[in-house]
């Protein structure tokens, strides 16, 4: 292939095309194709697979091993002692693992990474900063009370220089902040472009696996909420963590969306303070602490985040609209899901939302995605519509179907346990879940089949 052939790479999905097009044929995004050229050494070398049965002698080529013969060795995990962090990592940072931590700018990624120095004072950490100066990182570390002499700072963006520093320091942990600034000078494209992000990550990945330290790669998130750079990044790494939260709230959630060494979707909750992040071991208590009692439009739901049930307050406000198209404003919940729930309430329970504005707010800046919170959202809306407070001692668990039926949810028992622990008297759960409850919980459990039934009982 001629080396100078230009190619056009989609900055969203990494799709490659031979000519420029306005729309990417890979993902359908507009105006995302950018011309990139690659140097010869990264061009895939097509191996010569012609074989005449003479594939080298068996001592040199890579031999498959039978499963029982594969050696496991010690499972070396680095525990930070901060439970909220260790849980998300699947019980500690696996030696030789490569993790990507992504989040909006200013959410606290660099803060969390700097704090690793405080969590692990006797581990050598090499903190590569491509965005800030060493002085800035030091100032932050001072604010966080981190003063470890095992924390090495390097202001660098060149992958080769980073590899040299790894040789010098031999760290247990490498932090690269951020991947959008790191580049390989032998590639002509700009830092942050798809090929740079992909190739720099590949180089760091190789380095990590060869030397068996662990790496955290910091990445920014685009407006659409995906990690800036190609999707392939997510496939390359062992663990993908999202650091999320509302800038206006103090709570931050660290969520593993992919983890080769533990359960995915596990969350850790932190609070951002003046002097850094503080772990929140009992998030339900925090999320319920500002609950309004005796007010219509408030319910409590239980959402399972990874292996952990969390109780959160849902607030709804339904008011007559003064617009021709009524408003639907939602924070922390999918607005399409809300539309569906309102339609079901209208059709099955006769609540006419079509001339009302509906505002839904999930307290504490949390984002709920599990369908098991549907019932709570529906009842909050119905409660505000009728202006009758819902029973404050009840937790509502259930998915709402289009027929108004309450559908089964997964793992009902840990949810009941959490609700009982926080002193709730009653849990409304899907009827079909009742026979899956084996244990005894100090809470009244009632089964529900239809949304209309719950509306009548709870309000
Ligand atoms: P930062 O870690 O720089 O964010 P990111 O690396 O994700 O872009 O965090 C920046 C925000 O965190 C900034 O708005 C200030 C706030 N912050 C605190 O509230 N307390 C602190 O101790 C620190 C270090 C930062
Ligand atoms: Mg930062």
Short mmCIF file of C-alpha atoms in Angstrom, two decimals, residues 30 43 71 87 144 153 175 187 203 208 212 217 233 236 243 251 254 293-294 311 325 341 359 371 397 400 440 451 459:
data_model
loop_
_atom_site.label_atom_id
_atom_site.label_comp_id
_atom_site.label_asym_id
_atom_site.label_seq_id
_atom_site.Cartn_x
_atom_site.Cartn_y
_atom_site.Cartn_z
CA UNK A 30 -22.01 14.38 10.69
CA UNK A 43 0.81 0.09 9.34
CA UNK A 71 -0.73 -21.05 36.04
CA UNK A 87 -15.34 -2.11 45.64
CA UNK A 144 -5.60 17.30 49.73
CA UNK A 153 5.35 13.91 39.16
CA UNK A 175 -1.46 7.72 36.22
CA UNK A 187 2.44 9.98 14.16
CA UNK A 203 1.73 1.87 23.64
CA UNK A 208 1.75 -1.80 31.45
CA UNK A 212 3.16 -5.51 35.30
CA UNK A 217 -5.70 6.57 32.14
CA UNK A 233 -10.53 2.62 23.63
CA UNK A 236 -8.72 -2.12 24.71
CA UNK A 243 -16.75 9.55 37.47
CA UNK A 251 -21.80 13.96 45.56
CA UNK A 254 -17.51 6.37 40.57
CA UNK A 293 -42.37 14.75 55.01
CA UNK A 294 -46.05 15.30 54.51
CA UNK A 311 -32.52 4.20 48.48
CA UNK A 325 -47.31 21.82 24.79
CA UNK A 341 -45.01 6.29 32.66
CA UNK A 359 -41.12 18.11 36.84
CA UNK A 371 -36.47 0.11 35.55
CA UNK A 397 -40.05 -1.22 43.97
CA UNK A 400 -44.14 -0.42 35.09
CA UNK A 440 -37.13 -12.83 56.90
CA UNK A 451 -50.40 0.43 38.94
CA UNK A 459 -52.16 7.67 48.29
#
